[in-house]
XYZ file of C-alpha atoms in Angstrom:
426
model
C 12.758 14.314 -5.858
C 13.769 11.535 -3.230
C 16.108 13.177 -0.267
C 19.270 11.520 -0.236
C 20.431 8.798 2.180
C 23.010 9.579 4.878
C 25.036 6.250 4.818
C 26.790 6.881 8.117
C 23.540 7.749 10.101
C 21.935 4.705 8.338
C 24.327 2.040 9.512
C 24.010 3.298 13.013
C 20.186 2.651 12.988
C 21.332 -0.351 11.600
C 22.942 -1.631 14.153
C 20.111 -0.858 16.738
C 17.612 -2.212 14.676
C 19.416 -5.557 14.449
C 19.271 -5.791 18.182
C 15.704 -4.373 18.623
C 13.926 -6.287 15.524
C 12.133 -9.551 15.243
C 9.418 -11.098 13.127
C 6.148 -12.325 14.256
C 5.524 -16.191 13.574
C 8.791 -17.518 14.201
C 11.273 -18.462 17.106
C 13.953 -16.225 18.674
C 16.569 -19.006 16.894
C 15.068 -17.936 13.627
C 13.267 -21.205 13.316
C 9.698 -21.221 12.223
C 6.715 -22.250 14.757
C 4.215 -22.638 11.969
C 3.562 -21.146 8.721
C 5.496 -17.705 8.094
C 3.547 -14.408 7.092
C 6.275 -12.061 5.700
C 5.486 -8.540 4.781
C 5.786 -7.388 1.370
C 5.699 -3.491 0.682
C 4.698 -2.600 -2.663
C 5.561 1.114 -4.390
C 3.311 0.452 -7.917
C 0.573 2.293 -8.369
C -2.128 1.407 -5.827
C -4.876 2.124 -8.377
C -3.790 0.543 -12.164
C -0.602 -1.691 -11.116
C -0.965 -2.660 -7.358
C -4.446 -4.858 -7.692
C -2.414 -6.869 -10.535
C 0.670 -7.600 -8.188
C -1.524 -8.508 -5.359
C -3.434 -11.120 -7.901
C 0.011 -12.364 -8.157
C 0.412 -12.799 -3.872
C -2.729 -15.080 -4.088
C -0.933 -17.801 -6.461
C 1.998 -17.701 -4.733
C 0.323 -18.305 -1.699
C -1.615 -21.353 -3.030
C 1.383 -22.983 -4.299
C 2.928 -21.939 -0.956
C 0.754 -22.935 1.456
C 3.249 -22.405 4.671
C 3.860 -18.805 3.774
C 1.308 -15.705 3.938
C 2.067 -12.372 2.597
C 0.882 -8.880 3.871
C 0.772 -7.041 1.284
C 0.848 -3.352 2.077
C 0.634 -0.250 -0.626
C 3.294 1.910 0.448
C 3.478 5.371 -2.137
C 6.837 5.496 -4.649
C 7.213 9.438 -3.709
C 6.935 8.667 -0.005
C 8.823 4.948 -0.049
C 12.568 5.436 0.053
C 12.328 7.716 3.189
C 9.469 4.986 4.994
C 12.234 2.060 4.007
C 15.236 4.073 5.566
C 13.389 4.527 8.674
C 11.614 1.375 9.425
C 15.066 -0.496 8.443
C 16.668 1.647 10.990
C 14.170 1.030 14.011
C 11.060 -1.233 13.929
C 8.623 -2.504 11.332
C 10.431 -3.080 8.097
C 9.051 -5.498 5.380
C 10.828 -8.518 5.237
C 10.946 -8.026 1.591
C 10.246 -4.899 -0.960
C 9.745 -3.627 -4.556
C 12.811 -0.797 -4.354
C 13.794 1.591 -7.265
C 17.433 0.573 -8.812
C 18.389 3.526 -8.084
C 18.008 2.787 -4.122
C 19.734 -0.774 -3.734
C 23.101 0.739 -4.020
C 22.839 3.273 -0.881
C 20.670 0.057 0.923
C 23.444 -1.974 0.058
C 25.942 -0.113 1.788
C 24.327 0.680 4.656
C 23.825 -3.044 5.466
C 20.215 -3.085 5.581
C 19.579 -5.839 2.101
C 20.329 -9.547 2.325
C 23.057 -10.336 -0.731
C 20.858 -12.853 -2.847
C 23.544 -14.802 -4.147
C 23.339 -18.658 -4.037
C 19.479 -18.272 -2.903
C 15.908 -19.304 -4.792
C 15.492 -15.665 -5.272
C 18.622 -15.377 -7.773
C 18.173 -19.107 -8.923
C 17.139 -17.200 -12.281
C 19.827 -14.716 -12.812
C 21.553 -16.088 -15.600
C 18.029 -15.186 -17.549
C 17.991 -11.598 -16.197
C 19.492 -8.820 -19.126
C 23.350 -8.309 -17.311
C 23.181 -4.947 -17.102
C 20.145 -4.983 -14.803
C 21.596 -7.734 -12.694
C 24.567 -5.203 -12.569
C 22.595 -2.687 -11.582
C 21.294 -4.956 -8.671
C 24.980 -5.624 -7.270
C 26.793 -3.458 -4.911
C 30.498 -4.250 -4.538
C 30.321 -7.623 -6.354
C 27.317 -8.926 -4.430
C 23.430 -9.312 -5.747
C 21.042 -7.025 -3.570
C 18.276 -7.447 -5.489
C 16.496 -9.243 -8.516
C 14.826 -6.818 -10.993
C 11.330 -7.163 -11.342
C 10.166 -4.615 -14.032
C 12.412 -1.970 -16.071
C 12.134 0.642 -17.960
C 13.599 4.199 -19.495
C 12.525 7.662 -21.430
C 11.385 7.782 -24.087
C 9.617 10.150 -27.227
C 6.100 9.969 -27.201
C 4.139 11.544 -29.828
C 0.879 11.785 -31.097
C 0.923 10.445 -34.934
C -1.929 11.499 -36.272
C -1.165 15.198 -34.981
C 2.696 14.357 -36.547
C 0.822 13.327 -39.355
C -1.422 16.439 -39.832
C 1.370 18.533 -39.344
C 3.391 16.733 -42.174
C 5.927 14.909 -40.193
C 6.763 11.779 -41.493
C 9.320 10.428 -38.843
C 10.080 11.350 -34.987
C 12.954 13.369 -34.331
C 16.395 12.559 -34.074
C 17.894 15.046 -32.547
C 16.624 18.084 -29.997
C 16.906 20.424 -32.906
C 15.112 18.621 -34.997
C 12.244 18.016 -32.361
C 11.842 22.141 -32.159
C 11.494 22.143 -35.913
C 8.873 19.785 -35.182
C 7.429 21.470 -32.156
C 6.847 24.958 -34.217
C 5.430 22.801 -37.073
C 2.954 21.149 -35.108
C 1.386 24.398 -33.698
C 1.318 26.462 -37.333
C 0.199 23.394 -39.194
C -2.034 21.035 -36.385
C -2.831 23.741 -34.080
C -1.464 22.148 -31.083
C 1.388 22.678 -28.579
C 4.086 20.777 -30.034
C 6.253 19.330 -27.276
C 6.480 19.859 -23.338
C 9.352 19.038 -21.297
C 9.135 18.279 -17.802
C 10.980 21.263 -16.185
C 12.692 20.926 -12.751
C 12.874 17.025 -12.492
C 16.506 15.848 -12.763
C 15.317 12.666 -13.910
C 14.028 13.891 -17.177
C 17.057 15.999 -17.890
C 19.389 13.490 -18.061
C 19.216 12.659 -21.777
C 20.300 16.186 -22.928
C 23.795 15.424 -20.367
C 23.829 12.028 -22.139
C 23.260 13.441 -25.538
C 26.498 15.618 -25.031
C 28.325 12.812 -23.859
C 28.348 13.316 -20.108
C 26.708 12.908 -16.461
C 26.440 14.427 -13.527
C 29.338 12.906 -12.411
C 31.861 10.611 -13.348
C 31.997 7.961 -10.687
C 34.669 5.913 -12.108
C 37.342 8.919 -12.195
C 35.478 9.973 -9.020
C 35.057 13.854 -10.725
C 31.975 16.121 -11.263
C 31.016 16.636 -14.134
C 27.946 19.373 -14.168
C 29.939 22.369 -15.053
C 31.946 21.047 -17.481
C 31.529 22.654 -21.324
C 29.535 19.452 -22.477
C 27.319 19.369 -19.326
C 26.587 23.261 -20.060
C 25.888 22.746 -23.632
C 23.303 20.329 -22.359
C 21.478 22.683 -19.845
C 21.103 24.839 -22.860
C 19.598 22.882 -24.921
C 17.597 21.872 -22.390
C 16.456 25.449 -20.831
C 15.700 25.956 -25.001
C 12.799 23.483 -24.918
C 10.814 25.809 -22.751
C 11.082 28.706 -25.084
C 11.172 27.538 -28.561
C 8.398 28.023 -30.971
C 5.952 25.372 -30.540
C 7.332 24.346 -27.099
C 5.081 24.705 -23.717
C 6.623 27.415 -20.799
C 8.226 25.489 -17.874
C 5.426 24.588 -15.275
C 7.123 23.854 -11.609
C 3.454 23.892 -9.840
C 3.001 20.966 -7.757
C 0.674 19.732 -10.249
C 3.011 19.999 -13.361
C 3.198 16.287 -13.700
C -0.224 15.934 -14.072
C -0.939 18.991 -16.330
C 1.578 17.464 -18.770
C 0.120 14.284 -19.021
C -3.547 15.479 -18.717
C -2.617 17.700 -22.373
C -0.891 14.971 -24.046
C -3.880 11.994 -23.163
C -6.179 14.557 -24.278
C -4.458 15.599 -27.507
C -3.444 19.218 -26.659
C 0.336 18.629 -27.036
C 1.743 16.229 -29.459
C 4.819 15.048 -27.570
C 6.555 14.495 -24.352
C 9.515 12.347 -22.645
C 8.179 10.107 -20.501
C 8.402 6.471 -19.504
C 6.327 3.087 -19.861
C 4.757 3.306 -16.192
C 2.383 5.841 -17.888
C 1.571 3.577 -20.435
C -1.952 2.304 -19.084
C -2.934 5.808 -18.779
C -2.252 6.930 -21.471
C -4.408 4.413 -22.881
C -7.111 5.600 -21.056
C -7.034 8.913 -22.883
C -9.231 10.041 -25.983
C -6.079 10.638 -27.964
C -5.371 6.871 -27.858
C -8.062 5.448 -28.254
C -6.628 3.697 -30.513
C -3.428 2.099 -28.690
C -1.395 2.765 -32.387
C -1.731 6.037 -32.648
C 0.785 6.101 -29.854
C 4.708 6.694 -31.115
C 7.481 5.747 -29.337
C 11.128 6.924 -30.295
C 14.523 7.030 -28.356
C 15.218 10.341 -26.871
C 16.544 13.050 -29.369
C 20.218 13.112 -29.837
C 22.591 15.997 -28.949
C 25.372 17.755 -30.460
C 27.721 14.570 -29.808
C 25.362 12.540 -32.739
C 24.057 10.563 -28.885
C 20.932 9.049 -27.722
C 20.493 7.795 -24.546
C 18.661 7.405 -21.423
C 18.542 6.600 -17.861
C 17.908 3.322 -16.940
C 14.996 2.890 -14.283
C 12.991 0.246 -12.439
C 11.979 -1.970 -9.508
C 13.775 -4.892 -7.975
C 12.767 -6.959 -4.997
C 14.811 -7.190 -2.289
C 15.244 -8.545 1.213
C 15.917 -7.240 4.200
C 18.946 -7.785 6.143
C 17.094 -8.060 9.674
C 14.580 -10.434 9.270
C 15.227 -13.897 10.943
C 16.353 -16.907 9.039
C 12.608 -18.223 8.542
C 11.415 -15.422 7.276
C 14.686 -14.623 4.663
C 14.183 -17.848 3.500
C 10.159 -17.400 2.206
C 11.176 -13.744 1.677
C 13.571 -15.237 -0.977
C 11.344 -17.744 -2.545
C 8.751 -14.870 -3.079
C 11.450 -12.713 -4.639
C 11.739 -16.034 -6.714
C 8.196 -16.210 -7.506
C 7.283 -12.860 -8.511
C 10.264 -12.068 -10.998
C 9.470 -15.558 -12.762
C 8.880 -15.450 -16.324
C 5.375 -16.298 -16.016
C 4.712 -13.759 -13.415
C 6.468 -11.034 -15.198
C 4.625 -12.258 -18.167
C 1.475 -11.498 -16.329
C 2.362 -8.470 -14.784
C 3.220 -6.762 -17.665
C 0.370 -7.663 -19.678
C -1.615 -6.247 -17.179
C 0.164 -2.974 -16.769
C 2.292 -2.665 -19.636
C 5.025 -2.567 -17.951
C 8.673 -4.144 -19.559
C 9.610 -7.361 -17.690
C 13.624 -8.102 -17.341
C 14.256 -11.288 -18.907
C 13.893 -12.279 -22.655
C 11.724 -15.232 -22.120
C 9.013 -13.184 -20.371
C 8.763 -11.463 -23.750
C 6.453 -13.724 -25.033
C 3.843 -12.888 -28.576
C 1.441 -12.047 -25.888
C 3.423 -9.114 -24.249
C 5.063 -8.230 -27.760
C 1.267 -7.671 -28.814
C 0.856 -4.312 -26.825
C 2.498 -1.699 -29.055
C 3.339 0.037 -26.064
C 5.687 -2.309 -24.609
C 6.247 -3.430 -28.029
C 7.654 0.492 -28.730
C 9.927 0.396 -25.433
C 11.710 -2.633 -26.002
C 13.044 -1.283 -28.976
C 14.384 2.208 -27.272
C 16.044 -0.151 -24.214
C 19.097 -0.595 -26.241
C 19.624 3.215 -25.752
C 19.313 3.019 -21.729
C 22.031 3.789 -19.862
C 22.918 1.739 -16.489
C 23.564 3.872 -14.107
C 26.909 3.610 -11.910
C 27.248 1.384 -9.124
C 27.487 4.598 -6.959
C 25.010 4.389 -3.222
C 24.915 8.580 -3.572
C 23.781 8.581 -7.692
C 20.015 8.885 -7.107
C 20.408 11.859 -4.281
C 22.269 13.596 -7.216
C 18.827 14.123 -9.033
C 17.510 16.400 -5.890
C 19.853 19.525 -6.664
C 19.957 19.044 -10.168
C 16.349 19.302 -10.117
C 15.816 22.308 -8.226
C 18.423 24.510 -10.118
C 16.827 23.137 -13.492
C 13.589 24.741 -12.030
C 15.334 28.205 -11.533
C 17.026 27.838 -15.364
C 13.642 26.699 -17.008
C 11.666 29.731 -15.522
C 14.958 32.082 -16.176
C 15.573 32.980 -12.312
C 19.669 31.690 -12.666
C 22.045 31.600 -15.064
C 22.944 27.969 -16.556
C 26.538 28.604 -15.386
C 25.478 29.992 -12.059
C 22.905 27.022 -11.343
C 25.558 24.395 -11.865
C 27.934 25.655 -9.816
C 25.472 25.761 -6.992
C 24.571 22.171 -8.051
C 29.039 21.052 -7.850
C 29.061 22.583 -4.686
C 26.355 20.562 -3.363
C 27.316 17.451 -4.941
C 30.868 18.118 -3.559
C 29.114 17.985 0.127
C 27.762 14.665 -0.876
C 30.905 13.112 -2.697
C 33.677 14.250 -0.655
C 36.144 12.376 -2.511
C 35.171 13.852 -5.918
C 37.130 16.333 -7.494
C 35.206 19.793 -9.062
């Protein structure tokens, strides 16, 4: 997972970079000599998303003929730690795709322009709330969401089928039932959980009716008897009949999805950037023999999800010339039509209802999303939530191969998330 960001240690880089930063083609008074080039860093996938998104540059650029954009590739896993430094020195983008879950800590440490009463947010009445919400930091809008998305069930149906299942699960328990099914009856691995990401694990804490923490009482929450009942449940999924053994190599990601294109395991959580892949796969073929549920339920009868995703934002220390086109492409590429485009291209789920047009609605994979998104769960305006995933992850690994205790493992996870909240009560 992403290493956390250290506010304090942010907003003094901050304040250097402010003094030591300026952007080529325009005047030290922020006025432009000639036409602006802004720089545009892009985290999609350079290979299936990233040629789609810079199709998009080139019509904004002919109906913008006074603004050029570099666009440069810049890897998710490697992103949030190349934004924190070049916002802290030299050479940040004057605008970037960022996951929601950094715009918060950005926010805070003063490195994103607030968007509010500019081009870029002219459209935010058309945005779904709660991913505008999730785009504000103490009342002000730090970024416009370009593409979301959440977990969901995945599953094979003709291997569901051949193994007599008739409906995806409901709940976890019933998904093991299906799991042991699947291998006696289809011959198959029936389900295989992601071990060690954080991420992933966050629908068993939501299916018990907690978090990690929460940030409205300001009180952690992962050793509390709901948030243990969840890590049970969870470390279950590894060792069940029909289930696959928790795999922490560094290719694990790939294994998983590898088996599950290929037709060796019938289901998995996952979300709609995998969509186009798994596409490409000789299980699907046949885009409709793809299922998509909501996440199993827990013991608390709830199913939910994180909420994840990409907004563009801009940064804070670019001059006046180049906020302003920085803005307007912000504007441009989170348009309906553009979202429309993008997401027929990579399946990915655009924002706003009126980019949902009969054209996206027609890929049953996006199709299959939009109707788990009512389960997503925002995630709390809190800068520190996505460095909580980090230790959560790694003790998860330890539980899912049996090297800790449950108990143990989130206690060791409290006391680091009491290091990172120091106002939060254990």
């Amino acid at each position: 997972m992403r290493r956390g960001i250290a506010a304090s240690a942010l907003v003094v880089a901050l304040a250097a970079s402010m003094a030591a930063c300026g952007s080529s083609g325009s005047s030290s008074d922020g006025k432009a000599d000639g036409p602006v080039s802004i720089t545009y860093w892009d985290t999609s996938n350079a290979t299936n998303e990233a040629p789609n998104y810079q199709e998009l540059v080139k019509k904004f650029e002919a109906a913008n003929p006074n603004i050029k954009v570099a666009f440069e590739s810049v890897p998710f896993d490697q992103a949030q730690n190349k934004l924190q430094t070049a916002m802290g020195a030299k050479g940040a983008p004057d605008a970037f795709r960022s996951e929601v879950g950094w715009t918060a800590a950005f926010a805070k440490a003063g490195f994103l322009e607030p968007l509010d009463g500019t081009p870029a947010a002219a459209d935010a009445a058309a945005f779904q709330p709660s991913l505008m919400q999730q785009a504000k930091y103490q009342g002000k809008t730090y970024g416009i969401p370009l593409v979301t998305d959440t977990l969901g069930l995945l599953y094979n149906k003709a291997l569901f089928a051949k193994a007599g299942i008739t409906a995806a699960p409901k709940t976890w328990d019933e998904l093991k039932t299906d799991a042991a099914a699947l291998k006696d009856k289809a011959g198959v691995d029936g389900f295989w959980m992601r071990a060690g990401d954080g991420y992933y694990a966050m629908p068993f804490l939501f299916g018990e009716g907690t978090d990690t923490v929460d940030a409205a009482g300001k009180k952690i929450t992962v050793t509390s008897p709901e948030a243990l009942k969840a890590i049970d449940t969870y470390k279950s999924m590894f060792t069940a009949p029909g289930t696959v053994k928790a795999d922490v190599t560094a290719d694990s990601y790939a294994h998983m999805m590898d088996a599950f294109n290929a037709g060796k395991v019938a289901a998995i959580i996952q979300g709609p950037w995998e969509i186009t892949n798994i596409y490409k796969g000789s299980a699907f073929a046949d885009k409709t023999n793809l299922g998509i549920a909501a996440v199993p339920g827990g013991s608390a009868g709830k199913s939910g999800a994180p909420t994840g995703g990409h907004n563009i934002s801009v940064y804070a220390g670019s001059d006046a010339a180049h906020k302003a086109a920085a803005e307007k492409f912000a504007a441009f590429m989170t348009s309906a039509e553009s979202q429309a485009f993008i997401a027929q291209k990579n399946s990915t789920l655009p924002t706003r209802a009126d980019a949902y047009t009969p054209e996206v609605k027609g890929d049953p994979g996006i199709a299959g999303f939009q109707a788990v998104l009512p389960s997503a769960r925002p995630r709390p305006e809190l800068p520190e939530y996505s460095s909580l995933f980090a230790s959560l992850g790694t003790n998860l690994g330890k539980i899912a191969q049996d090297q800790a205790a449950p108990k143990d493992a989130m206690d060791t996870v409290a006391t680091d998330y009491a290091k990172l909240l120091p106002g939060f009560a254990k």
